[in-house]
Amino acid sequence: MINVNQTLTGKDSFTMVEDVVLRMYTLLDGFTIETAGLYAYLRSWRQNDPNHKLYSCVWLSREEIYAQTGIGRKPFDRHLRALTDCGLVRMEKGRLREPNKQVFVVNEPLTEAEFRALYPEQIARFDAALQEYYGRRAADQEQFEEKRKAKFQISEVKKPDPVPPGETPEKSEAIRELIEWL
């Protein structure tokens, strides 16, 4: 049970989520940045004392999680399914004396090397999407450069008359020589 009159952040609490969760797990189908947020939330509540019988566990009820996170039942279930499918969270029957209570076991994520070995198709799909984007960006850049050059060439064609009206060519030549000398 959450007691809102006591600290909700713990003593000197800090939750760290590895970059692999934010940058690589999100390549998995159904795993979004919101899923990573739920994982971070569960990590913030998990028991971190290795001597505790509920080490790595979160024993909040789903309703308590809904109330604190603002996530509804269906989005929660969807994100929880993604977390369980990839092994970041496992659900167990409650170890406490409450009926129908589930405990969420929050696991450590894979390392980048482990992730790459286990999910090469997702890495390849991500690379293909990046290459498609880079190709479009290069084509856009080329088109932009062509337009810029065309604009520059048109303005280059419209050169002003070398001899301003009312001046003699000799006077203009003398001014040009003076400028070159300087």
mmCIF file of N, CA and C in Angstrom, residues 46-171:
data_model
loop_
_atom_site.group_PDB
_atom_site.id
_atom_site.type_symbol
_atom_site.label_atom_id
_atom_site.label_comp_id
_atom_site.label_asym_id
_atom_site.label_seq_id
_atom_site.Cartn_x
_atom_site.Cartn_y
_atom_site.Cartn_z
ATOM 1 N N ARG A 46 11.108 -1.078 -7.449
ATOM 2 C CA ARG A 46 11.554 -2.435 -7.118
ATOM 3 C C ARG A 46 12.419 -2.442 -5.861
ATOM 4 N N GLN A 47 12.390 -3.568 -5.179
ATOM 5 C CA GLN A 47 13.189 -3.769 -3.976
ATOM 6 C C GLN A 47 14.633 -4.008 -4.408
ATOM 7 N N ASN A 48 15.560 -3.184 -3.913
ATOM 8 C CA ASN A 48 16.956 -3.282 -4.336
ATOM 9 C C ASN A 48 17.884 -3.896 -3.297
ATOM 10 N N ASP A 49 17.335 -4.344 -2.198
ATOM 11 C CA ASP A 49 18.161 -4.981 -1.173
ATOM 12 C C ASP A 49 18.299 -6.462 -1.513
ATOM 13 N N PRO A 50 19.523 -6.924 -1.858
ATOM 14 C CA PRO A 50 19.684 -8.329 -2.250
ATOM 15 C C PRO A 50 19.354 -9.325 -1.139
ATOM 16 N N ASN A 51 19.291 -8.870 0.099
ATOM 17 C CA ASN A 51 18.963 -9.765 1.210
ATOM 18 C C ASN A 51 17.458 -9.848 1.474
ATOM 19 N N HIS A 52 16.681 -9.020 0.808
ATOM 20 C CA HIS A 52 15.228 -9.004 1.007
ATOM 21 C C HIS A 52 14.597 -10.151 0.225
ATOM 22 N N LYS A 53 13.544 -10.760 0.796
ATOM 23 C CA LYS A 53 12.913 -11.900 0.113
ATOM 24 C C LYS A 53 12.218 -11.486 -1.184
ATOM 25 N N LEU A 54 11.914 -10.202 -1.347
ATOM 26 C CA LEU A 54 11.287 -9.712 -2.575
ATOM 27 C C LEU A 54 12.269 -8.875 -3.410
ATOM 28 N N TYR A 55 13.537 -9.261 -3.350
ATOM 29 C CA TYR A 55 14.565 -8.561 -4.130
ATOM 30 C C TYR A 55 14.172 -8.532 -5.608
ATOM 31 N N SER A 56 14.311 -7.382 -6.249
ATOM 32 C CA SER A 56 13.984 -7.127 -7.665
ATOM 33 C C SER A 56 12.485 -7.133 -7.942
ATOM 34 N N CYS A 57 11.680 -7.120 -6.908
ATOM 35 C CA CYS A 57 10.228 -7.200 -7.102
ATOM 36 C C CYS A 57 9.541 -5.868 -6.808
ATOM 37 N N VAL A 58 8.407 -5.704 -7.463
ATOM 38 C CA VAL A 58 7.495 -4.591 -7.194
ATOM 39 C C VAL A 58 6.178 -5.236 -6.809
ATOM 40 N N TRP A 59 5.632 -4.882 -5.670
ATOM 41 C CA TRP A 59 4.395 -5.515 -5.239
ATOM 42 C C TRP A 59 3.234 -4.524 -5.164
ATOM 43 N N LEU A 60 3.323 -3.443 -5.913
ATOM 44 C CA LEU A 60 2.173 -2.542 -6.027
ATOM 45 C C LEU A 60 1.067 -3.242 -6.802
ATOM 46 N N SER A 61 -0.160 -2.888 -6.496
ATOM 47 C CA SER A 61 -1.271 -3.430 -7.282
ATOM 48 C C SER A 61 -1.358 -2.656 -8.593
ATOM 49 N N ARG A 62 -2.017 -3.250 -9.551
ATOM 50 C CA ARG A 62 -2.208 -2.564 -10.836
ATOM 51 C C ARG A 62 -2.946 -1.241 -10.622
ATOM 52 N N GLU A 63 -3.939 -1.238 -9.742
ATOM 53 C CA GLU A 63 -4.712 -0.025 -9.494
ATOM 54 C C GLU A 63 -3.839 1.081 -8.911
ATOM 55 N N GLU A 64 -2.900 0.714 -8.040
ATOM 56 C CA GLU A 64 -1.976 1.719 -7.500
ATOM 57 C C GLU A 64 -1.098 2.286 -8.618
ATOM 58 N N ILE A 65 -0.669 1.417 -9.524
ATOM 59 C CA ILE A 65 0.155 1.864 -10.652
ATOM 60 C C ILE A 65 -0.659 2.761 -11.575
ATOM 61 N N TYR A 66 -1.891 2.368 -11.882
ATOM 62 C CA TYR A 66 -2.759 3.210 -12.728
ATOM 63 C C TYR A 66 -2.910 4.600 -12.103
ATOM 64 N N ALA A 67 -3.167 4.634 -10.791
ATOM 65 C CA ALA A 67 -3.415 5.907 -10.107
ATOM 66 C C ALA A 67 -2.188 6.813 -10.141
ATOM 67 N N GLN A 68 -1.009 6.243 -9.974
ATOM 68 C CA GLN A 68 0.187 7.086 -9.909
ATOM 69 C C GLN A 68 0.715 7.468 -11.284
ATOM 70 N N THR A 69 0.588 6.597 -12.265
ATOM 71 C CA THR A 69 1.175 6.870 -13.582
ATOM 72 C C THR A 69 0.219 7.546 -14.548
ATOM 73 N N GLY A 70 -1.074 7.404 -14.316
ATOM 74 C CA GLY A 70 -2.040 7.936 -15.271
ATOM 75 C C GLY A 70 -2.232 7.030 -16.473
ATOM 76 N N ILE A 71 -1.641 5.850 -16.436
ATOM 77 C CA ILE A 71 -1.803 4.874 -17.517
ATOM 78 C C ILE A 71 -3.066 4.072 -17.234
ATOM 79 N N GLY A 72 -3.903 3.928 -18.232
ATOM 80 C CA GLY A 72 -5.111 3.125 -18.089
ATOM 81 C C GLY A 72 -4.816 1.640 -18.205
ATOM 82 N N ARG A 73 -5.840 0.834 -17.980
ATOM 83 C CA ARG A 73 -5.679 -0.619 -17.975
ATOM 84 C C ARG A 73 -5.161 -1.158 -19.305
ATOM 85 N N LYS A 74 -5.788 -0.769 -20.414
ATOM 86 C CA LYS A 74 -5.386 -1.324 -21.712
ATOM 87 C C LYS A 74 -3.972 -0.904 -22.117
ATOM 88 N N PRO A 75 -3.615 0.389 -22.015
ATOM 89 C CA PRO A 75 -2.227 0.742 -22.336
ATOM 90 C C PRO A 75 -1.226 0.062 -21.403
ATOM 91 N N PHE A 76 -1.590 -0.044 -20.111
ATOM 92 C CA PHE A 76 -0.704 -0.721 -19.163
ATOM 93 C C PHE A 76 -0.485 -2.168 -19.589
ATOM 94 N N ASP A 77 -1.574 -2.869 -19.912
ATOM 95 C CA ASP A 77 -1.462 -4.269 -20.331
ATOM 96 C C ASP A 77 -0.613 -4.409 -21.592
ATOM 97 N N ARG A 78 -0.780 -3.484 -22.533
ATOM 98 C CA ARG A 78 -0.006 -3.526 -23.781
ATOM 99 C C ARG A 78 1.494 -3.338 -23.494
ATOM 100 N N HIS A 79 1.826 -2.362 -22.667
ATOM 101 C CA HIS A 79 3.234 -2.115 -22.335
ATOM 102 C C HIS A 79 3.804 -3.249 -21.481
ATOM 103 N N LEU A 80 3.003 -3.770 -20.562
ATOM 104 C CA LEU A 80 3.460 -4.883 -19.729
ATOM 105 C C LEU A 80 3.723 -6.118 -20.584
ATOM 106 N N ARG A 81 2.873 -6.358 -21.582
ATOM 107 C CA ARG A 81 3.076 -7.491 -22.489
ATOM 108 C C ARG A 81 4.409 -7.335 -23.242
ATOM 109 N N ALA A 82 4.701 -6.122 -23.701
ATOM 110 C CA ALA A 82 5.972 -5.880 -24.396
ATOM 111 C C ALA A 82 7.151 -6.110 -23.450
ATOM 112 N N LEU A 83 7.014 -5.678 -22.202
ATOM 113 C CA LEU A 83 8.091 -5.873 -21.223
ATOM 114 C C LEU A 83 8.298 -7.352 -20.898
ATOM 115 N N THR A 84 7.209 -8.108 -20.802
ATOM 116 C CA THR A 84 7.347 -9.539 -20.504
ATOM 117 C C THR A 84 7.851 -10.303 -21.728
ATOM 118 N N ASP A 85 7.414 -9.903 -22.931
ATOM 119 C CA ASP A 85 7.863 -10.590 -24.150
ATOM 120 C C ASP A 85 9.374 -10.511 -24.329
ATOM 121 N N CYS A 86 9.966 -9.403 -23.916
ATOM 122 C CA CYS A 86 11.418 -9.254 -24.101
ATOM 123 C C CYS A 86 12.207 -9.597 -22.839
ATOM 124 N N GLY A 87 11.527 -10.015 -21.779
ATOM 125 C CA GLY A 87 12.217 -10.497 -20.588
ATOM 126 C C GLY A 87 12.610 -9.439 -19.572
ATOM 127 N N LEU A 88 12.172 -8.205 -19.753
ATOM 128 C CA LEU A 88 12.524 -7.173 -18.778
ATOM 129 C C LEU A 88 11.691 -7.276 -17.500
ATOM 130 N N VAL A 89 10.486 -7.819 -17.617
ATOM 131 C CA VAL A 89 9.609 -7.986 -16.451
ATOM 132 C C VAL A 89 9.001 -9.380 -16.502
ATOM 133 N N ARG A 90 8.893 -9.980 -15.335
ATOM 134 C CA ARG A 90 8.236 -11.283 -15.209
ATOM 135 C C ARG A 90 7.188 -11.136 -14.112
ATOM 136 N N MET A 91 6.042 -11.740 -14.312
ATOM 137 C CA MET A 91 4.988 -11.664 -13.302
ATOM 138 C C MET A 91 4.931 -12.990 -12.553
ATOM 139 N N GLU A 92 4.801 -12.875 -11.245
ATOM 140 C CA GLU A 92 4.674 -14.057 -10.395
ATOM 141 C C GLU A 92 3.459 -13.884 -9.502
ATOM 142 N N LYS A 93 2.990 -15.007 -9.034
ATOM 143 C CA LYS A 93 1.902 -14.964 -8.053
ATOM 144 C C LYS A 93 2.448 -14.296 -6.799
ATOM 145 N N GLY A 94 1.598 -13.519 -6.151
ATOM 146 C CA GLY A 94 2.026 -12.760 -4.986
ATOM 147 C C GLY A 94 2.614 -13.619 -3.888
ATOM 148 N N ARG A 95 3.633 -13.090 -3.249
ATOM 149 C CA ARG A 95 4.268 -13.783 -2.133
ATOM 150 C C ARG A 95 3.742 -13.246 -0.808
ATOM 151 N N LEU A 96 2.842 -12.294 -0.926
ATOM 152 C CA LEU A 96 2.270 -11.704 0.279
ATOM 153 C C LEU A 96 0.929 -12.357 0.564
ATOM 154 N N ARG A 97 0.307 -11.971 1.624
ATOM 155 C CA ARG A 97 -0.947 -12.614 2.029
ATOM 156 C C ARG A 97 -2.167 -11.886 1.491
ATOM 157 N N GLU A 98 -2.099 -11.448 0.255
ATOM 158 C CA GLU A 98 -3.247 -10.787 -0.359
ATOM 159 C C GLU A 98 -3.757 -11.665 -1.488
ATOM 160 N N PRO A 99 -5.062 -11.828 -1.596
ATOM 161 C CA PRO A 99 -5.594 -12.659 -2.675
ATOM 162 C C PRO A 99 -5.409 -11.981 -4.035
ATOM 163 N N ASN A 100 -5.175 -12.795 -5.039
ATOM 164 C CA ASN A 100 -5.048 -12.330 -6.427
ATOM 165 C C ASN A 100 -3.971 -11.261 -6.617
ATOM 166 N N LYS A 101 -3.002 -11.259 -5.759
ATOM 167 C CA LYS A 101 -1.939 -10.255 -5.842
ATOM 168 C C LYS A 101 -0.840 -10.773 -6.752
ATOM 169 N N GLN A 102 -0.404 -9.922 -7.670
ATOM 170 C CA GLN A 102 0.718 -10.269 -8.536
ATOM 171 C C GLN A 102 1.929 -9.454 -8.115
ATOM 172 N N VAL A 103 3.068 -10.045 -8.326
ATOM 173 C CA VAL A 103 4.327 -9.364 -8.072
ATOM 174 C C VAL A 103 5.025 -9.227 -9.410
ATOM 175 N N PHE A 104 5.565 -8.042 -9.668
ATOM 176 C CA PHE A 104 6.309 -7.799 -10.898
ATOM 177 C C PHE A 104 7.792 -7.935 -10.588
ATOM 178 N N VAL A 105 8.446 -8.896 -11.215
ATOM 179 C CA VAL A 105 9.884 -9.082 -11.051
ATOM 180 C C VAL A 105 10.549 -8.283 -12.168
ATOM 181 N N VAL A 106 11.341 -7.294 -11.779
ATOM 182 C CA VAL A 106 11.975 -6.393 -12.743
ATOM 183 C C VAL A 106 13.408 -6.859 -12.969
ATOM 184 N N ASN A 107 13.688 -7.306 -14.189
ATOM 185 C CA ASN A 107 14.999 -7.849 -14.542
ATOM 186 C C ASN A 107 15.904 -6.781 -15.144
ATOM 187 N N GLU A 108 17.183 -7.087 -15.147
ATOM 188 C CA GLU A 108 18.164 -6.212 -15.793
ATOM 189 C C GLU A 108 18.061 -6.400 -17.303
ATOM 190 N N PRO A 109 18.310 -5.352 -18.069
ATOM 191 C CA PRO A 109 18.251 -5.490 -19.530
ATOM 192 C C PRO A 109 19.477 -6.216 -20.069
ATOM 193 N N LEU A 110 19.358 -6.657 -21.305
ATOM 194 C CA LEU A 110 20.499 -7.247 -21.992
ATOM 195 C C LEU A 110 21.555 -6.175 -22.224
ATOM 196 N N THR A 111 22.788 -6.604 -22.404
ATOM 197 C CA THR A 111 23.813 -5.659 -22.833
ATOM 198 C C THR A 111 23.604 -5.401 -24.322
ATOM 199 N N GLU A 112 24.276 -4.407 -24.858
ATOM 200 C CA GLU A 112 24.138 -4.129 -26.290
ATOM 201 C C GLU A 112 24.585 -5.328 -27.119
ATOM 202 N N ALA A 113 25.684 -5.952 -26.735
ATOM 203 C CA ALA A 113 26.180 -7.117 -27.481
ATOM 204 C C ALA A 113 25.169 -8.264 -27.436
ATOM 205 N N GLU A 114 24.587 -8.519 -26.264
ATOM 206 C CA GLU A 114 23.577 -9.574 -26.144
ATOM 207 C C GLU A 114 22.350 -9.246 -26.990
ATOM 208 N N PHE A 115 21.932 -7.974 -26.971
ATOM 209 C CA PHE A 115 20.770 -7.556 -27.749
ATOM 210 C C PHE A 115 21.030 -7.761 -29.235
ATOM 211 N N ARG A 116 22.204 -7.335 -29.706
ATOM 212 C CA ARG A 116 22.544 -7.487 -31.130
ATOM 213 C C ARG A 116 22.556 -8.959 -31.539
ATOM 214 N N ALA A 117 23.058 -9.818 -30.669
ATOM 215 C CA ALA A 117 23.109 -11.251 -30.976
ATOM 216 C C ALA A 117 21.708 -11.870 -30.999
ATOM 217 N N LEU A 118 20.834 -11.412 -30.122
ATOM 218 C CA LEU A 118 19.495 -11.986 -30.010
ATOM 219 C C LEU A 118 18.506 -11.415 -31.031
ATOM 220 N N TYR A 119 18.710 -10.167 -31.443
ATOM 221 C CA TYR A 119 17.752 -9.493 -32.329
ATOM 222 C C TYR A 119 18.419 -8.901 -33.579
ATOM 223 N N PRO A 120 19.116 -9.705 -34.377
ATOM 224 C CA PRO A 120 19.783 -9.143 -35.565
ATOM 225 C C PRO A 120 18.793 -8.609 -36.605
ATOM 226 N N GLU A 121 17.595 -9.203 -36.681
ATOM 227 C CA GLU A 121 16.604 -8.740 -37.670
ATOM 228 C C GLU A 121 16.155 -7.311 -37.362
ATOM 229 N N GLN A 122 15.985 -6.996 -36.082
ATOM 230 C CA GLN A 122 15.542 -5.658 -35.710
ATOM 231 C C GLN A 122 16.636 -4.628 -35.997
ATOM 232 N N ILE A 123 17.886 -5.019 -35.792
ATOM 233 C CA ILE A 123 19.002 -4.114 -36.100
ATOM 234 C C ILE A 123 19.045 -3.873 -37.605
ATOM 235 N N ALA A 124 18.873 -4.941 -38.395
ATOM 236 C CA ALA A 124 18.891 -4.813 -39.858
ATOM 237 C C ALA A 124 17.722 -3.955 -40.343
ATOM 238 N N ARG A 125 16.550 -4.126 -39.745
ATOM 239 C CA ARG A 125 15.376 -3.328 -40.128
ATOM 240 C C ARG A 125 15.601 -1.847 -39.809
ATOM 241 N N PHE A 126 16.207 -1.581 -38.665
ATOM 242 C CA PHE A 126 16.530 -0.208 -38.281
ATOM 243 C C PHE A 126 17.534 0.395 -39.260
ATOM 244 N N ASP A 127 18.562 -0.373 -39.605
ATOM 245 C CA ASP A 127 19.570 0.108 -40.553
ATOM 246 C C ASP A 127 18.933 0.401 -41.911
ATOM 247 N N ALA A 128 18.042 -0.469 -42.372
ATOM 248 C CA ALA A 128 17.370 -0.249 -43.659
ATOM 249 C C ALA A 128 16.538 1.035 -43.620
ATOM 250 N N ALA A 129 15.840 1.272 -42.518
ATOM 251 C CA ALA A 129 15.046 2.499 -42.384
ATOM 252 C C ALA A 129 15.952 3.728 -42.393
ATOM 253 N N LEU A 130 17.100 3.627 -41.730
ATOM 254 C CA LEU A 130 18.046 4.742 -41.733
ATOM 255 C C LEU A 130 18.597 4.995 -43.132
ATOM 256 N N GLN A 131 18.964 3.921 -43.842
ATOM 257 C CA GLN A 131 19.520 4.082 -45.190
ATOM 258 C C GLN A 131 18.491 4.707 -46.131
ATOM 259 N N GLU A 132 17.233 4.319 -45.990
ATOM 260 C CA GLU A 132 16.171 4.918 -46.810
ATOM 261 C C GLU A 132 16.067 6.416 -46.513
ATOM 262 N N TYR A 133 16.104 6.764 -45.243
ATOM 263 C CA TYR A 133 16.043 8.172 -44.850
ATOM 264 C C TYR A 133 17.249 8.936 -45.385
ATOM 265 N N TYR A 134 18.449 8.374 -45.230
ATOM 266 C CA TYR A 134 19.660 9.057 -45.699
ATOM 267 C C TYR A 134 19.622 9.253 -47.213
ATOM 268 N N GLY A 135 19.060 8.288 -47.934
ATOM 269 C CA GLY A 135 18.914 8.419 -49.387
ATOM 270 C C GLY A 135 17.984 9.572 -49.743
ATOM 271 N N ARG A 136 16.851 9.661 -49.048
ATOM 272 C CA ARG A 136 15.911 10.764 -49.293
ATOM 273 C C ARG A 136 16.550 12.102 -48.945
ATOM 274 N N ARG A 137 17.282 12.126 -47.856
ATOM 275 C CA ARG A 137 17.935 13.366 -47.431
ATOM 276 C C ARG A 137 18.979 13.802 -48.450
ATOM 277 N N ALA A 138 19.757 12.860 -49.003
ATOM 278 C CA ALA A 138 20.763 13.185 -50.016
ATOM 279 C C ALA A 138 20.094 13.709 -51.284
ATOM 280 N N ALA A 139 18.978 13.087 -51.683
ATOM 281 C CA ALA A 139 18.248 13.552 -52.872
ATOM 282 C C ALA A 139 17.700 14.959 -52.643
ATOM 283 N N ASP A 140 17.163 15.213 -51.461
ATOM 284 C CA ASP A 140 16.659 16.552 -51.137
ATOM 285 C C ASP A 140 17.788 17.577 -51.156
ATOM 286 N N GLN A 141 18.935 17.190 -50.625
ATOM 287 C CA GLN A 141 20.089 18.096 -50.596
ATOM 288 C C GLN A 141 20.553 18.407 -52.019
ATOM 289 N N GLU A 142 20.578 17.384 -52.876
ATOM 290 C CA GLU A 142 20.987 17.576 -54.268
ATOM 291 C C GLU A 142 20.013 18.506 -54.991
ATOM 292 N N GLN A 143 18.728 18.297 -54.775
ATOM 293 C CA GLN A 143 17.712 19.150 -55.395
ATOM 294 C C GLN A 143 17.851 20.591 -54.898
ATOM 295 N N PHE A 144 18.105 20.762 -53.624
ATOM 296 C CA PHE A 144 18.304 22.092 -53.058
ATOM 297 C C PHE A 144 19.511 22.772 -53.698
ATOM 298 N N GLU A 145 20.608 22.032 -53.846
ATOM 299 C CA GLU A 145 21.823 22.596 -54.446
ATOM 300 C C GLU A 145 21.584 23.001 -55.896
ATOM 301 N N GLU A 146 20.839 22.183 -56.638
ATOM 302 C CA GLU A 146 20.533 22.518 -58.033
ATOM 303 C C GLU A 146 19.720 23.805 -58.110
ATOM 304 N N LYS A 147 18.745 23.953 -57.241
ATOM 305 C CA LYS A 147 17.938 25.175 -57.227
ATOM 306 C C LYS A 147 18.792 26.380 -56.852
ATOM 307 N N ARG A 148 19.669 26.197 -55.886
ATOM 308 C CA ARG A 148 20.540 27.289 -55.457
ATOM 309 C C ARG A 148 21.477 27.707 -56.585
ATOM 310 N N LYS A 149 22.059 26.727 -57.283
ATOM 311 C CA LYS A 149 22.958 27.031 -58.399
ATOM 312 C C LYS A 149 22.204 27.715 -59.532
ATOM 313 N N ALA A 150 20.994 27.245 -59.831
ATOM 314 C CA ALA A 150 20.195 27.861 -60.893
ATOM 315 C C ALA A 150 19.889 29.316 -60.541
ATOM 316 N N LYS A 151 19.564 29.574 -59.293
ATOM 317 C CA LYS A 151 19.281 30.941 -58.861
ATOM 318 C C LYS A 151 20.534 31.798 -58.979
ATOM 319 N N PHE A 152 21.668 31.256 -58.600
ATOM 320 C CA PHE A 152 22.937 31.985 -58.666
ATOM 321 C C PHE A 152 23.305 32.284 -60.114
ATOM 322 N N GLN A 153 23.120 31.315 -61.008
ATOM 323 C CA GLN A 153 23.469 31.504 -62.418
ATOM 324 C C GLN A 153 22.585 32.561 -63.054
ATOM 325 N N ILE A 154 21.326 32.619 -62.719
ATOM 326 C CA ILE A 154 20.424 33.629 -63.281
ATOM 327 C C ILE A 154 20.869 35.015 -62.834
ATOM 328 N N SER A 155 21.213 35.167 -61.562
ATOM 329 C CA SER A 155 21.648 36.478 -61.087
ATOM 330 C C SER A 155 23.013 36.835 -61.658
ATOM 331 N N GLU A 156 23.821 35.856 -61.991
ATOM 332 C CA GLU A 156 25.133 36.115 -62.570
ATOM 333 C C GLU A 156 25.007 36.643 -63.994
ATOM 334 N N VAL A 157 23.979 36.225 -64.725
ATOM 335 C CA VAL A 157 23.768 36.660 -66.104
ATOM 336 C C VAL A 157 23.431 38.148 -66.146
ATOM 337 N N LYS A 158 22.765 38.664 -65.149
ATOM 338 C CA LYS A 158 22.330 40.059 -65.127
ATOM 339 C C LYS A 158 23.424 40.954 -64.545
ATOM 340 N N LYS A 159 24.572 41.012 -65.224
ATOM 341 C CA LYS A 159 25.670 41.860 -64.755
ATOM 342 C C LYS A 159 25.371 43.318 -65.099
ATOM 343 N N PRO A 160 25.748 44.209 -64.229
ATOM 344 C CA PRO A 160 25.525 45.628 -64.526
ATOM 345 C C PRO A 160 26.454 46.102 -65.655
ATOM 346 N N ASP A 161 26.037 47.163 -66.319
ATOM 347 C CA ASP A 161 26.832 47.756 -67.396
ATOM 348 C C ASP A 161 28.163 48.220 -66.806
ATOM 349 N N PRO A 162 29.312 47.856 -67.428
ATOM 350 C CA PRO A 162 30.602 48.238 -66.863
ATOM 351 C C PRO A 162 30.826 49.749 -66.848
ATOM 352 N N VAL A 163 30.120 50.468 -67.690
ATOM 353 C CA VAL A 163 30.271 51.927 -67.719
ATOM 354 C C VAL A 163 28.960 52.545 -67.263
ATOM 355 N N PRO A 164 28.939 53.127 -66.067
ATOM 356 C CA PRO A 164 27.708 53.744 -65.593
ATOM 357 C C PRO A 164 27.278 54.884 -66.523
ATOM 358 N N PRO A 165 25.961 55.127 -66.604
ATOM 359 C CA PRO A 165 25.492 56.210 -67.479
ATOM 360 C C PRO A 165 26.077 57.564 -67.055
ATOM 361 N N GLY A 166 26.471 58.337 -68.032
ATOM 362 C CA GLY A 166 27.019 59.670 -67.783
ATOM 363 C C GLY A 166 28.522 59.682 -67.599
ATOM 364 N N GLU A 167 29.171 58.516 -67.588
ATOM 365 C CA GLU A 167 30.626 58.471 -67.455
ATOM 366 C C GLU A 167 31.234 58.032 -68.774
ATOM 367 N N THR A 168 32.459 58.391 -68.970
ATOM 368 C CA THR A 168 33.170 57.967 -70.176
ATOM 369 C C THR A 168 33.886 56.671 -69.872
ATOM 370 N N PRO A 169 34.120 55.835 -70.899
ATOM 371 C CA PRO A 169 34.840 54.588 -70.668
ATOM 372 C C PRO A 169 36.235 54.815 -70.099
ATOM 373 N N GLU A 170 36.870 55.928 -70.453
ATOM 374 C CA GLU A 170 38.220 56.201 -69.951
ATOM 375 C C GLU A 170 38.203 56.444 -68.442
ATOM 376 N N LYS A 171 37.203 57.187 -67.959
ATOM 377 C CA LYS A 171 37.100 57.475 -66.529
ATOM 378 C C LYS A 171 36.838 56.179 -65.751
#
